JSON list of C-alpha atoms and ligand atoms in Angstrom, two decimals:
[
{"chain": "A", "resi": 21, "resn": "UNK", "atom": "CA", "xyz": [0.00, 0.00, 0.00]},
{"chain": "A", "resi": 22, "resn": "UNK", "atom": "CA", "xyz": [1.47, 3.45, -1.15]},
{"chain": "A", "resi": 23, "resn": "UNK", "atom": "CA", "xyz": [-1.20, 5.83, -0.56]},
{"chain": "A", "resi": 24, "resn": "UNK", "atom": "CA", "xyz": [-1.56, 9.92, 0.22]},
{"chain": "A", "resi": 25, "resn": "UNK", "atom": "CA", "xyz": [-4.50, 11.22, 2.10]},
{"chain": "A", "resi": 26, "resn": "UNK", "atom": "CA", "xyz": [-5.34, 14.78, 1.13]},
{"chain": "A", "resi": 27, "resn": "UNK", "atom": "CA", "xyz": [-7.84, 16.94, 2.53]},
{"chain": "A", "resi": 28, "resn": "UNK", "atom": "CA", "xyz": [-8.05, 20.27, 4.79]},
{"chain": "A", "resi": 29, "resn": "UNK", "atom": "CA", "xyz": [-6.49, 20.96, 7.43]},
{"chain": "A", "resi": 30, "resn": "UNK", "atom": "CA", "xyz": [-8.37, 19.05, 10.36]},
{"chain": "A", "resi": 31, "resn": "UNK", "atom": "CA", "xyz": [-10.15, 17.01, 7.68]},
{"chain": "A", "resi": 32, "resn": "UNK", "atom": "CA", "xyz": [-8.79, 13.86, 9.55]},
{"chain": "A", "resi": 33, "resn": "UNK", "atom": "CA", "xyz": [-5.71, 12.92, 7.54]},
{"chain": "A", "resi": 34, "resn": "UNK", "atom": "CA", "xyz": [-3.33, 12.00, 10.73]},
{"chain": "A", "resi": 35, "resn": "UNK", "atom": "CA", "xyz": [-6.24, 9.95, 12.44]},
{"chain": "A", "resi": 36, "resn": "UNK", "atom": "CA", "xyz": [-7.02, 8.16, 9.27]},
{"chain": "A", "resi": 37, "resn": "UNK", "atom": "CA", "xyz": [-3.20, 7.72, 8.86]},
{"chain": "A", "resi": 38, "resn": "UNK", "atom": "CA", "xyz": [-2.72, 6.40, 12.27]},
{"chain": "A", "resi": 39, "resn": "UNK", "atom": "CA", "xyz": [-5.73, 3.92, 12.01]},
{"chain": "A", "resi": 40, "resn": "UNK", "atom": "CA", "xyz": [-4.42, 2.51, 8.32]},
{"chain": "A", "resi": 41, "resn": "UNK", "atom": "CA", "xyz": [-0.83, 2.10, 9.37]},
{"chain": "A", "resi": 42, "resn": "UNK", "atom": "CA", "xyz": [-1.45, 1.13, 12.89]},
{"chain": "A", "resi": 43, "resn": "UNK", "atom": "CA", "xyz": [-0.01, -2.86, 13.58]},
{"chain": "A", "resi": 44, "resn": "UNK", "atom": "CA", "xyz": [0.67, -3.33, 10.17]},
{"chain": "A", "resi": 45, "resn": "UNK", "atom": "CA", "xyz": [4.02, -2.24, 9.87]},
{"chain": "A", "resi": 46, "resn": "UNK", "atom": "CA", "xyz": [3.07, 0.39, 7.04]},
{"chain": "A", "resi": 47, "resn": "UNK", "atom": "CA", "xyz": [5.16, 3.83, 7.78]},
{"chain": "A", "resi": 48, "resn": "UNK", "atom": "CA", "xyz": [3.20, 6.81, 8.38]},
{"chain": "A", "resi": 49, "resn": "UNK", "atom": "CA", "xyz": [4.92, 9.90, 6.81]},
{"chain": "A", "resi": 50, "resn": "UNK", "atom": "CA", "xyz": [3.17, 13.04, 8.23]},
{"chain": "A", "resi": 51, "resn": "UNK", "atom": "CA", "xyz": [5.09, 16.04, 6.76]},
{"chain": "A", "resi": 52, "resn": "UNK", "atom": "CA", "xyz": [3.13, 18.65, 9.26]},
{"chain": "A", "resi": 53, "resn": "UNK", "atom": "CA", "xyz": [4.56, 16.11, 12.01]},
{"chain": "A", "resi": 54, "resn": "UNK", "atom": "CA", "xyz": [8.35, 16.43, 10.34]},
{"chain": "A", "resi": 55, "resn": "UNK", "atom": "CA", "xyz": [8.21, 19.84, 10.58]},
{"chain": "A", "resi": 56, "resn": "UNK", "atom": "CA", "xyz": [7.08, 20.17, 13.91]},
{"chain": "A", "resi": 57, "resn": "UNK", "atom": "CA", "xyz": [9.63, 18.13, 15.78]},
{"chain": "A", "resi": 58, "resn": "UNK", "atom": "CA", "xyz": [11.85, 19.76, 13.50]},
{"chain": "A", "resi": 59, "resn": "UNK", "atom": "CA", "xyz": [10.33, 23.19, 15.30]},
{"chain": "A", "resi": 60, "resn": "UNK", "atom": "CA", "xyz": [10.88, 21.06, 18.31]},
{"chain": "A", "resi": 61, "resn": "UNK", "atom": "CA", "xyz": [14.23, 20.09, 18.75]},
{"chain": "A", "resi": 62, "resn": "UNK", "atom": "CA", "xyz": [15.64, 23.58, 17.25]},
{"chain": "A", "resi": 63, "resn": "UNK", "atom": "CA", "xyz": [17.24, 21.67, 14.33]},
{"chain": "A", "resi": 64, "resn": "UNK", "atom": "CA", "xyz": [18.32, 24.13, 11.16]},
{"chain": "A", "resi": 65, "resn": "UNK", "atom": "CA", "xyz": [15.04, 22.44, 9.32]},
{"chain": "A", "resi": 66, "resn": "UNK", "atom": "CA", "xyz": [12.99, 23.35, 12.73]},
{"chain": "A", "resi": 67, "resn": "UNK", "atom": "CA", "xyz": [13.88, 26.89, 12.32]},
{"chain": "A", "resi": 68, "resn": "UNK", "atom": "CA", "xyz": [13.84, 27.56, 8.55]},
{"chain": "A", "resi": 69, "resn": "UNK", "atom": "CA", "xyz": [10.26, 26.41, 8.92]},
{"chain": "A", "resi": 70, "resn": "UNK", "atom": "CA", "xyz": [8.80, 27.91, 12.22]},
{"chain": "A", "resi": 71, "resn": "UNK", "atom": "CA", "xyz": [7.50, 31.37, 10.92]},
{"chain": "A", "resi": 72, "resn": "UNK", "atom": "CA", "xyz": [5.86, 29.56, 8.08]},
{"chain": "A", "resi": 73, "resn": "UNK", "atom": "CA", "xyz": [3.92, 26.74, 10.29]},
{"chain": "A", "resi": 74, "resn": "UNK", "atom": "CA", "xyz": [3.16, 29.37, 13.11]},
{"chain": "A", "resi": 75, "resn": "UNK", "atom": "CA", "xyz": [1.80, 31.70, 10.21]},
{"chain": "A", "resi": 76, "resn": "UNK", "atom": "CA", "xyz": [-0.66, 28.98, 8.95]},
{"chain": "A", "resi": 77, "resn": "UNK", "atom": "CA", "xyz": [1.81, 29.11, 5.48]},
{"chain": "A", "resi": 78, "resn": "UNK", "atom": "CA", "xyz": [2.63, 26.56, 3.56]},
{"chain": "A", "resi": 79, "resn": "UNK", "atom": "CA", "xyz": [6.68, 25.73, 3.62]},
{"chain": "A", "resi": 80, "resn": "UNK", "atom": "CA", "xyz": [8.11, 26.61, 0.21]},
{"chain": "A", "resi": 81, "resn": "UNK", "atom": "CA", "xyz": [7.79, 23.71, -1.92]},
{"chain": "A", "resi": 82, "resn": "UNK", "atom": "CA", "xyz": [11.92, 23.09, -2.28]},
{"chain": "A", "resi": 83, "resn": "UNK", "atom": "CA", "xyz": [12.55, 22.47, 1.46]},
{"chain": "A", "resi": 84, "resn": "UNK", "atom": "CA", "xyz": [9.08, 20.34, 1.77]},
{"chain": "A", "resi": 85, "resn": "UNK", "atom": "CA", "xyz": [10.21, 18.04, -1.70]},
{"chain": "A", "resi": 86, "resn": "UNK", "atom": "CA", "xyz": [14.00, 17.59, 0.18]},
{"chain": "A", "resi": 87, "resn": "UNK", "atom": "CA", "xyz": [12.41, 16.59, 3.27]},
{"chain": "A", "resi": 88, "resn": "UNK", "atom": "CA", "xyz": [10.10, 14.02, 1.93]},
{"chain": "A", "resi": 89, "resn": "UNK", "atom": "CA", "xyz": [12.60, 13.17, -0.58]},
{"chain": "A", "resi": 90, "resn": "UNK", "atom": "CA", "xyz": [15.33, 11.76, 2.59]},
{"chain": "A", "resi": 91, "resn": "UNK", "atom": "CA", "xyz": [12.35, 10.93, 3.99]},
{"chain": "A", "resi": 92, "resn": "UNK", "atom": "CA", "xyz": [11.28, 8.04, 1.40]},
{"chain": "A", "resi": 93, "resn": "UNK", "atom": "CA", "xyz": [14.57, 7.25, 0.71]},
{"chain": "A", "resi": 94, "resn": "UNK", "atom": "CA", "xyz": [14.59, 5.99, 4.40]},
{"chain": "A", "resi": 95, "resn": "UNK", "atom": "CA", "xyz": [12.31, 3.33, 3.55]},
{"chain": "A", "resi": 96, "resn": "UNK", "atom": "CA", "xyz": [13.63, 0.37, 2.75]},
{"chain": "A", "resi": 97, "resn": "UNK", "atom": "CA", "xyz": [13.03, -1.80, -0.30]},
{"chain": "A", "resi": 98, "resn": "UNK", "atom": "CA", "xyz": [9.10, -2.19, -0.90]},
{"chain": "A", "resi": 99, "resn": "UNK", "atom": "CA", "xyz": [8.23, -0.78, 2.47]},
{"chain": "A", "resi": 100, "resn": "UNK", "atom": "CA", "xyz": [4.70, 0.44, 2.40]},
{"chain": "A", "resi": 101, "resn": "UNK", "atom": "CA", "xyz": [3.90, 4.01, 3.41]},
{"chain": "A", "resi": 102, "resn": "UNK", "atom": "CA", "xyz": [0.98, 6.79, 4.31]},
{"chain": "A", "resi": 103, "resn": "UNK", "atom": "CA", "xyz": [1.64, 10.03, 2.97]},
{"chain": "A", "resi": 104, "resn": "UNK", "atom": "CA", "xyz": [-0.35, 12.80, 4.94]},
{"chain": "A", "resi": 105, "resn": "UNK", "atom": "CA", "xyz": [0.16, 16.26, 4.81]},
{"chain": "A", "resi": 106, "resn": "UNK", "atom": "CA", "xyz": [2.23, 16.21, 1.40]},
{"chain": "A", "resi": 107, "resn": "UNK", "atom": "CA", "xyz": [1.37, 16.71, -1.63]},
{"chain": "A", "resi": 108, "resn": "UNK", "atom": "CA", "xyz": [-0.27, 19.83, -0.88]},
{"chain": "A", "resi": 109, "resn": "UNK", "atom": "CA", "xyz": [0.68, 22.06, -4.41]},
{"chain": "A", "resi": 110, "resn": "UNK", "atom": "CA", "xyz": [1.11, 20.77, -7.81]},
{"chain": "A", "resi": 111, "resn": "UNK", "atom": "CA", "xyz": [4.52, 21.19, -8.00]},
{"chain": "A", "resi": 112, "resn": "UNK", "atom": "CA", "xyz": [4.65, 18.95, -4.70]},
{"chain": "A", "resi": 113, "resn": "UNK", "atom": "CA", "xyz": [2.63, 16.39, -6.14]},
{"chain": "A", "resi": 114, "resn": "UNK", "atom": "CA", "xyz": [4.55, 16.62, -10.19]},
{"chain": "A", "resi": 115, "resn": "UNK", "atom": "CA", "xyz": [7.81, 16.08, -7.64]},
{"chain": "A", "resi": 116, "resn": "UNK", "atom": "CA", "xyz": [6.35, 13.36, -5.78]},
{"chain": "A", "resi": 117, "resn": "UNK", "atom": "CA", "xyz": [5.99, 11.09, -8.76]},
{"chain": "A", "resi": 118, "resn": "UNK", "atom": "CA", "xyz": [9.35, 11.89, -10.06]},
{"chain": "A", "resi": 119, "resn": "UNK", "atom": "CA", "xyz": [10.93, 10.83, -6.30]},
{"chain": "A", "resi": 120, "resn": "UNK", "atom": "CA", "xyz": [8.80, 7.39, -6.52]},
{"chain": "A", "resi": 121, "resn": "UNK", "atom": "CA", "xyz": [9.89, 6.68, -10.17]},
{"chain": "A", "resi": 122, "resn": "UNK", "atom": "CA", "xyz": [13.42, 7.38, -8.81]},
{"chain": "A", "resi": 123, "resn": "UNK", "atom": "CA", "xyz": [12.98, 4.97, -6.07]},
{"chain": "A", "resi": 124, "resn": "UNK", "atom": "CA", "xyz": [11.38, 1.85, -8.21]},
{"chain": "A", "resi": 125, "resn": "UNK", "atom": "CA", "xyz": [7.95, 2.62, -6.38]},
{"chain": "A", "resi": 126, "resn": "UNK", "atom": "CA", "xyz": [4.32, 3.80, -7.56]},
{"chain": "A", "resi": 127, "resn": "UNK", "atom": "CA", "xyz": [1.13, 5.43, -5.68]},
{"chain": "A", "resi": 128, "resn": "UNK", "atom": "CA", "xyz": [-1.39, 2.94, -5.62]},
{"chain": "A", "resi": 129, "resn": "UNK", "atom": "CA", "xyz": [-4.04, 5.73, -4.39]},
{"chain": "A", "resi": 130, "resn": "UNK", "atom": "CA", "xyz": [-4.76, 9.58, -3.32]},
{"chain": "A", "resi": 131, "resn": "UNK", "atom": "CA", "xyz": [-7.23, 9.54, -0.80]},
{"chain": "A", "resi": 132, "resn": "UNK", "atom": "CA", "xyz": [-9.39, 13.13, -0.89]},
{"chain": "A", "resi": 133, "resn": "UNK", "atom": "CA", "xyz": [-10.81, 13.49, 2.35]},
{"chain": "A", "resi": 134, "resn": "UNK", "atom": "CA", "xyz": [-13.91, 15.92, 2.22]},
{"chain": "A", "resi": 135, "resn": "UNK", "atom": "CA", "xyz": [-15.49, 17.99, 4.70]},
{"chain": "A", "resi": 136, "resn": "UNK", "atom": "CA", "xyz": [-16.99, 21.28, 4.73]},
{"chain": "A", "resi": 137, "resn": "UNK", "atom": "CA", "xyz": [-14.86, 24.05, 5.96]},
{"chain": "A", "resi": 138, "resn": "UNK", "atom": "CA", "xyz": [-17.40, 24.65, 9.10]},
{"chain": "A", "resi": 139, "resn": "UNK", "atom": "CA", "xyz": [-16.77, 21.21, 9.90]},
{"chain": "A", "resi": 140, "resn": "UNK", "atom": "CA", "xyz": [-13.38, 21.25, 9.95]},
{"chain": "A", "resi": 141, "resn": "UNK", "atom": "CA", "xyz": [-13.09, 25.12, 12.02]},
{"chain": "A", "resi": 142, "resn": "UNK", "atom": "CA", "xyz": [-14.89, 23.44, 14.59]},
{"chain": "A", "resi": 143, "resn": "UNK", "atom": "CA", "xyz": [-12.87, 20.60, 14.87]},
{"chain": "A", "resi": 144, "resn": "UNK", "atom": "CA", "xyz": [-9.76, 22.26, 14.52]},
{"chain": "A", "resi": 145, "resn": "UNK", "atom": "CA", "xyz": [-11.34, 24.16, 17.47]},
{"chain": "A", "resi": 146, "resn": "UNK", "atom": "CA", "xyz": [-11.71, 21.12, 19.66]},
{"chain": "A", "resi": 147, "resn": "UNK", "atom": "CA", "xyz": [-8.07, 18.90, 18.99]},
{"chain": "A", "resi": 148, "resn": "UNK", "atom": "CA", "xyz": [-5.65, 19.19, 21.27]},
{"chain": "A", "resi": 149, "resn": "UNK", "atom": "CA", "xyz": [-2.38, 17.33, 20.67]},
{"chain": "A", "resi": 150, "resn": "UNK", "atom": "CA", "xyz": [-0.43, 15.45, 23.49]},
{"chain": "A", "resi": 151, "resn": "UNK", "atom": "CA", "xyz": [2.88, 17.77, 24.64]},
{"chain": "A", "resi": 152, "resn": "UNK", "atom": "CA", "xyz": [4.72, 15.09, 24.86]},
{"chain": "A", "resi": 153, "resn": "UNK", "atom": "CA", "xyz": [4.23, 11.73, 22.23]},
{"chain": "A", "resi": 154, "resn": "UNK", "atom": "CA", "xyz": [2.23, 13.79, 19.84]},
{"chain": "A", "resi": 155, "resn": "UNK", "atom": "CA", "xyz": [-1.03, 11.69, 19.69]},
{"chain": "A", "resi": 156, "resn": "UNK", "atom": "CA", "xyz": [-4.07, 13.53, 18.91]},
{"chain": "A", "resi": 157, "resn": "UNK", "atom": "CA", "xyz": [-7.56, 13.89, 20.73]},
{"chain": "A", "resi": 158, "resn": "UNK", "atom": "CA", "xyz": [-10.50, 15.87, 20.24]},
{"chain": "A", "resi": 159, "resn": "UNK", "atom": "CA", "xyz": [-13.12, 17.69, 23.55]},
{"chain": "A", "resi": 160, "resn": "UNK", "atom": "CA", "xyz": [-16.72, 16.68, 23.45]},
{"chain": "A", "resi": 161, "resn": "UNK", "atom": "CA", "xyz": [-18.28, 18.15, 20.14]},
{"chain": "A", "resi": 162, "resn": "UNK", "atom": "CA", "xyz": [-20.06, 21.62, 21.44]},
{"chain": "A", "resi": 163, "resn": "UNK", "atom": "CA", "xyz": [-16.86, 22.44, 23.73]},
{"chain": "A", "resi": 164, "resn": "UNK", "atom": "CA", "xyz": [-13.69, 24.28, 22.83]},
{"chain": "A", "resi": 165, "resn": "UNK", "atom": "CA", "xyz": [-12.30, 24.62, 27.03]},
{"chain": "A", "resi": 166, "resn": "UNK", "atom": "CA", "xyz": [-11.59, 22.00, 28.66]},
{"chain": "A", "resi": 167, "resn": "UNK", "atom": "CA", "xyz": [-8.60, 19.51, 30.39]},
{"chain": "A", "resi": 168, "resn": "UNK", "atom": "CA", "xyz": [-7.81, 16.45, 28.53]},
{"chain": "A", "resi": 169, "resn": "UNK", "atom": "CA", "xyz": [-4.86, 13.94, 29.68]},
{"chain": "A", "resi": 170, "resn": "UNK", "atom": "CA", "xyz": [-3.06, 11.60, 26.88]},
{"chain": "A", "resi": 171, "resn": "UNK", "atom": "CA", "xyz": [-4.68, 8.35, 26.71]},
{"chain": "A", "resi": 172, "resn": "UNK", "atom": "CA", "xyz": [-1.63, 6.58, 25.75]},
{"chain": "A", "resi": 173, "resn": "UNK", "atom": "CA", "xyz": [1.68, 8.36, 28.15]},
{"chain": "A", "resi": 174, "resn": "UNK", "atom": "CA", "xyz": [-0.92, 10.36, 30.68]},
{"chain": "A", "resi": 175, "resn": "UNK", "atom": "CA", "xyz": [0.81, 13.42, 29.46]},
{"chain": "A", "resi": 176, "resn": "UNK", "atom": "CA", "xyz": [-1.24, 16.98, 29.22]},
{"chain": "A", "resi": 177, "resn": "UNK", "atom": "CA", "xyz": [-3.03, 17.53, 26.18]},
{"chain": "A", "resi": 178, "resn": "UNK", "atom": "CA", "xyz": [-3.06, 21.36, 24.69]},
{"chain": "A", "resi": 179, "resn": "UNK", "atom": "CA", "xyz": [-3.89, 23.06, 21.54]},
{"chain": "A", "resi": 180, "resn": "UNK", "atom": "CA", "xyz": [-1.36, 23.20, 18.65]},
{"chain": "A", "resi": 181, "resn": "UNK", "atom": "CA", "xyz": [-0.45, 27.39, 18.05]},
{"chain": "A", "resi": 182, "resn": "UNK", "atom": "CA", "xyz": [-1.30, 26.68, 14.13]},
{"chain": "A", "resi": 183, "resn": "UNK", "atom": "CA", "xyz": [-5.54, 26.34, 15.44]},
{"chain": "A", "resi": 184, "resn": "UNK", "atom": "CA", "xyz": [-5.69, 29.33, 16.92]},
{"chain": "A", "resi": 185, "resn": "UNK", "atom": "CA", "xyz": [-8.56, 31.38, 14.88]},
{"chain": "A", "resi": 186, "resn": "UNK", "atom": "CA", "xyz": [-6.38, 33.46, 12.86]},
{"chain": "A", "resi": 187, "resn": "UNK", "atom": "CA", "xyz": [-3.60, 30.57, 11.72]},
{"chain": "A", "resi": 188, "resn": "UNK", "atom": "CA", "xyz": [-6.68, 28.14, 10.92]},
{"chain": "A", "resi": 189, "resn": "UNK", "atom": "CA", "xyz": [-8.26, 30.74, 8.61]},
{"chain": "A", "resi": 190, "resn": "UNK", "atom": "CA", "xyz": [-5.17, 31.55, 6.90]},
{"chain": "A", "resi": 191, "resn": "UNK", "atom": "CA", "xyz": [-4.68, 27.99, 6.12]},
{"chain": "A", "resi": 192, "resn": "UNK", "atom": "CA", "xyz": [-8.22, 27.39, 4.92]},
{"chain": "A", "resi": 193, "resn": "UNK", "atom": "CA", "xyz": [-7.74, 30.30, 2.54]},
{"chain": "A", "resi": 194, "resn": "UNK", "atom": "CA", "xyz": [-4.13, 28.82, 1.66]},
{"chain": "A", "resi": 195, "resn": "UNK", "atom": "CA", "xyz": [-5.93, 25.09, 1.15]},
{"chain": "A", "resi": 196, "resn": "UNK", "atom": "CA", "xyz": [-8.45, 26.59, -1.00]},
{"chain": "A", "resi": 197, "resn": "UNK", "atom": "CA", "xyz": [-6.12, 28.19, -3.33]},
{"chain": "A", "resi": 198, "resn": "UNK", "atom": "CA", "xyz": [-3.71, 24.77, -3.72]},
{"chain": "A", "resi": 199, "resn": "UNK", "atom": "CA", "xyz": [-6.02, 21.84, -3.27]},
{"chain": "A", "resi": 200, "resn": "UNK", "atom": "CA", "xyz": [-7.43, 21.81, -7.13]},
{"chain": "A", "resi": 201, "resn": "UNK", "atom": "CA", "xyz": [-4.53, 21.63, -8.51]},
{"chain": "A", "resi": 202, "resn": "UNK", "atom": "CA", "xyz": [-3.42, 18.85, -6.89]},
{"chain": "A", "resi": 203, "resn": "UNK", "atom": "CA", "xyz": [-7.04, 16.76, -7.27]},
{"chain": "A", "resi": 204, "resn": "UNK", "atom": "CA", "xyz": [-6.86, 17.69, -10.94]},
{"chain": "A", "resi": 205, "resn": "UNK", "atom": "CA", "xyz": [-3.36, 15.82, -10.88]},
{"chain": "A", "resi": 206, "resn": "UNK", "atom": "CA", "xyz": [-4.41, 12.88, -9.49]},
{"chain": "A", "resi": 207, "resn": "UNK", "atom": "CA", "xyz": [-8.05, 12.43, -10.71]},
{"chain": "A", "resi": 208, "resn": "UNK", "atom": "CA", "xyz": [-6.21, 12.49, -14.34]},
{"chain": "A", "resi": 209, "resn": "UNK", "atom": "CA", "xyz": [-3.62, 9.97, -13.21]},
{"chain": "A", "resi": 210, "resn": "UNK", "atom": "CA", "xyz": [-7.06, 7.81, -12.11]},
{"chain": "A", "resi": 211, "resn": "UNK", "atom": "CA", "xyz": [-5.63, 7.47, -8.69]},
{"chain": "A", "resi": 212, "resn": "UNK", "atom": "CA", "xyz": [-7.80, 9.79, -6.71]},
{"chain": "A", "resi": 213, "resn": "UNK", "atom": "CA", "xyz": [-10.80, 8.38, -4.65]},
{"chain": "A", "resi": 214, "resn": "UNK", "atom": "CA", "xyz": [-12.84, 11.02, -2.49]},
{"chain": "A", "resi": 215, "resn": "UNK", "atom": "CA", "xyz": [-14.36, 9.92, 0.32]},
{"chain": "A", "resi": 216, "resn": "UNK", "atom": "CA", "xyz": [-16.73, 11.58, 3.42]},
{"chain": "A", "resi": 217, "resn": "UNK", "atom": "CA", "xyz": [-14.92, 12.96, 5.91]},
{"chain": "A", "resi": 218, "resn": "UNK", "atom": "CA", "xyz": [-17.47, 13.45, 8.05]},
{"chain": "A", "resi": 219, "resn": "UNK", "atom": "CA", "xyz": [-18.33, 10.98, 10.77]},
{"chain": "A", "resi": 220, "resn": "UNK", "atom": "CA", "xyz": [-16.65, 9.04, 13.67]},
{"chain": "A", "resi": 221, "resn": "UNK", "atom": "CA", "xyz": [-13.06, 7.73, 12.69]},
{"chain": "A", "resi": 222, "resn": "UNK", "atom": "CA", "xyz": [-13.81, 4.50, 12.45]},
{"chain": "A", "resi": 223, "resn": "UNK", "atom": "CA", "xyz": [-17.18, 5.34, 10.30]},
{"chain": "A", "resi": 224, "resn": "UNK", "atom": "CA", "xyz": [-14.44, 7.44, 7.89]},
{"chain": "A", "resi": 225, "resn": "UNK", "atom": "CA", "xyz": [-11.65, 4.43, 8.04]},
{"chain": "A", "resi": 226, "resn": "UNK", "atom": "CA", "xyz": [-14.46, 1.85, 6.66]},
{"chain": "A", "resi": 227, "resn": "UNK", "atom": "CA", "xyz": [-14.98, 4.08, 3.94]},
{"chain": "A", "resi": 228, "resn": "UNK", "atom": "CA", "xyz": [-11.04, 4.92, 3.45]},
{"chain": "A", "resi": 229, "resn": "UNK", "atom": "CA", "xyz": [-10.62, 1.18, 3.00]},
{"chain": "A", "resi": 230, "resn": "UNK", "atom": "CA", "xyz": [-13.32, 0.60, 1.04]},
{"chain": "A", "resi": 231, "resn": "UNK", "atom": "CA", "xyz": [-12.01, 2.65, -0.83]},
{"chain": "A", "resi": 232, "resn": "UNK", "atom": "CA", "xyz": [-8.13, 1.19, -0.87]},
{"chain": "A", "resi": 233, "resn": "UNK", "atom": "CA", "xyz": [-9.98, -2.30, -1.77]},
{"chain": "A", "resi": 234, "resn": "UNK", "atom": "CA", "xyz": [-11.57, -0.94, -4.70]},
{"chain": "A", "resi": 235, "resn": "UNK", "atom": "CA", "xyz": [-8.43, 0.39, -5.88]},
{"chain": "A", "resi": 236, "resn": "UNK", "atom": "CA", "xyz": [-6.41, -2.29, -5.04]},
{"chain": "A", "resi": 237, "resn": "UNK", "atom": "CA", "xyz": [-8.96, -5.26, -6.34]},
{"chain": "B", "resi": 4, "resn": "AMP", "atom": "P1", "xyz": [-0.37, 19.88, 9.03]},
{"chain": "B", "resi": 4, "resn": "AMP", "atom": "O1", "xyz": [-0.06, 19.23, 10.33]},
{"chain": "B", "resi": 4, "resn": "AMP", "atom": "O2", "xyz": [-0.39, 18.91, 7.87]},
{"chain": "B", "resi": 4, "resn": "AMP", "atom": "O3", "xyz": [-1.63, 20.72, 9.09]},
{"chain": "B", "resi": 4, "resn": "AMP", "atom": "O4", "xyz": [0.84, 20.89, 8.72]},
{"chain": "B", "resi": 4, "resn": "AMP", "atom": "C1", "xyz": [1.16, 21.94, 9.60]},
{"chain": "B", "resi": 4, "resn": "AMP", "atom": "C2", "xyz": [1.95, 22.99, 8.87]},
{"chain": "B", "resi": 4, "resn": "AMP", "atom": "O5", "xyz": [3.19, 22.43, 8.36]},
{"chain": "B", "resi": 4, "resn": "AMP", "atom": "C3", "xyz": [1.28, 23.58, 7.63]},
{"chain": "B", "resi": 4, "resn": "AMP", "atom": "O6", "xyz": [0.35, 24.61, 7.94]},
{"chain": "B", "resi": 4, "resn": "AMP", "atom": "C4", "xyz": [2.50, 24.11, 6.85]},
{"chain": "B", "resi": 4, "resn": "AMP", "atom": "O7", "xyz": [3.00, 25.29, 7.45]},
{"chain": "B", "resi": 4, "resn": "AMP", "atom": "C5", "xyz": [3.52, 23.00, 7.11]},
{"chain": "B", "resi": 4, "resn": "AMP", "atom": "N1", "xyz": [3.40, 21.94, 6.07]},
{"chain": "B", "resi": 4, "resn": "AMP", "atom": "C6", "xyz": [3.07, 20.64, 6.29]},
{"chain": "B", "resi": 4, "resn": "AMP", "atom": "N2", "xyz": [3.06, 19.95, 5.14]},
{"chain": "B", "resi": 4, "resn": "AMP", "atom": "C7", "xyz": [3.39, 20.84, 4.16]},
{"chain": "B", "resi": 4, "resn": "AMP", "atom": "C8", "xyz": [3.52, 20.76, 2.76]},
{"chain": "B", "resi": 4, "resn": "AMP", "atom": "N3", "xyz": [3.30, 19.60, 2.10]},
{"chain": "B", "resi": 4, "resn": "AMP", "atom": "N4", "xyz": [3.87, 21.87, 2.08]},
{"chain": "B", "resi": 4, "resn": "AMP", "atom": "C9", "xyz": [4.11, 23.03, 2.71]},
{"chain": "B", "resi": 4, "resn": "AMP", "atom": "N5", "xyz": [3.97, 23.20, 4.03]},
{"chain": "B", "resi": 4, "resn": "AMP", "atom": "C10", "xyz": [3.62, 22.12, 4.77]}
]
């Protein structure tokens, strides 16, 4: 399985990511996840990348195409992966063919996750993101306050900076103006499925690998 998962910001990629890859031994390759532990641990990555992230602004496309580019290389021989997060311009997703051919391997599928954009504010509104393993969780739907503890290290849970109000409407406006582009790209390729966002997680993953077996045969 060599799949991306598009879709807005808070459109569920990373859950949906997490749930496909999870026992299976499939690599999950979040680039919004790169760049944040990047941001993190201060490295020269972290910091060519923090005003863009904290701006709600997409990375420029030649440090995002290196970075997934050492990333897949990583991988070794027929290694399955989840891409999430990446492509997210045309450019991104022209280069992202060129670094599979390079490395022997081909997308079986690109995912569009779809949800309407007052969906996804108000979800956006509600995760909260563990401090310190990264796993994500959402407050009761109608809440936006409230103390949440990691499930899976006990850890405190707290917003990410980038879903504050102004970042998330910055990168709505920002998703609008790439996303086409890149479902043009793949719908021509006849890779790209789209699929309901909306739902529980595991109502969406049925659906995600309905689609994946339709694809797949
Ligand atoms: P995400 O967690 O996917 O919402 O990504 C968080 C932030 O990381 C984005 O708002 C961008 O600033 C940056 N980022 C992640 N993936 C990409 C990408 N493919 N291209 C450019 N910027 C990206």
């Amino acid at each position: 399985m060599k799949v991306v998962l598009l879709g807005a910001p808070g459109s569920g990629k990373g859950t949906q990511a997490e749930l496909l890859c999870r026992g299976t031994g499939v690599a999950h390759i979040s680039t919004g996840d790169l760049f944040r532990d990047a941001i993190h641990r201060h490295t020269p990555l972290g910091k060519e990348a923090q005003a863009y992230v904290l701006a709600g602004e997409l990375v420029p496309d030649r440090v995002v195409i290196g970075l997934v580019r050492e990333t897949l290389r990583t991988l070794e021989g027929q290694k399955d992966f989840v891409l999430e997060g990446f492509p997210r311009t045309l450019g991104q997703a022209q280069a992202l063919s060129g670094l599979l051919a390079e490395l022997g391997f081909s997308l079986d599928r690109a995912i569009y996750l779809e949800l309407a954009d007052s969906e996804v504010v108000a979800r956006l509104g509600r995760r909260r993101v563990c401090s310190n393993c990264g796993a994500i969780a959402s407050l009761p739907p109608g809440t936006s306050r409230g103390r949440l503890s990691c499930e899976l290290c006990g850890n405190r849970m707290v917003a990410r900076k980038d879903d504050r109000p102004a970042a998330v409407r910055r990168r709505l406006q920002v998703y609008h103006q790439t996303v086409q582009a890149v479902l043009d790209y793949y719908r021509e390729s006849g890779l790209l499925s789209r699929v309901s966002g909306a739902g529980s997680p595991e109502e969406v993953a049925e659906r995600v690998r309905g689609a994946l077996l339709v694809a797949t045969g």
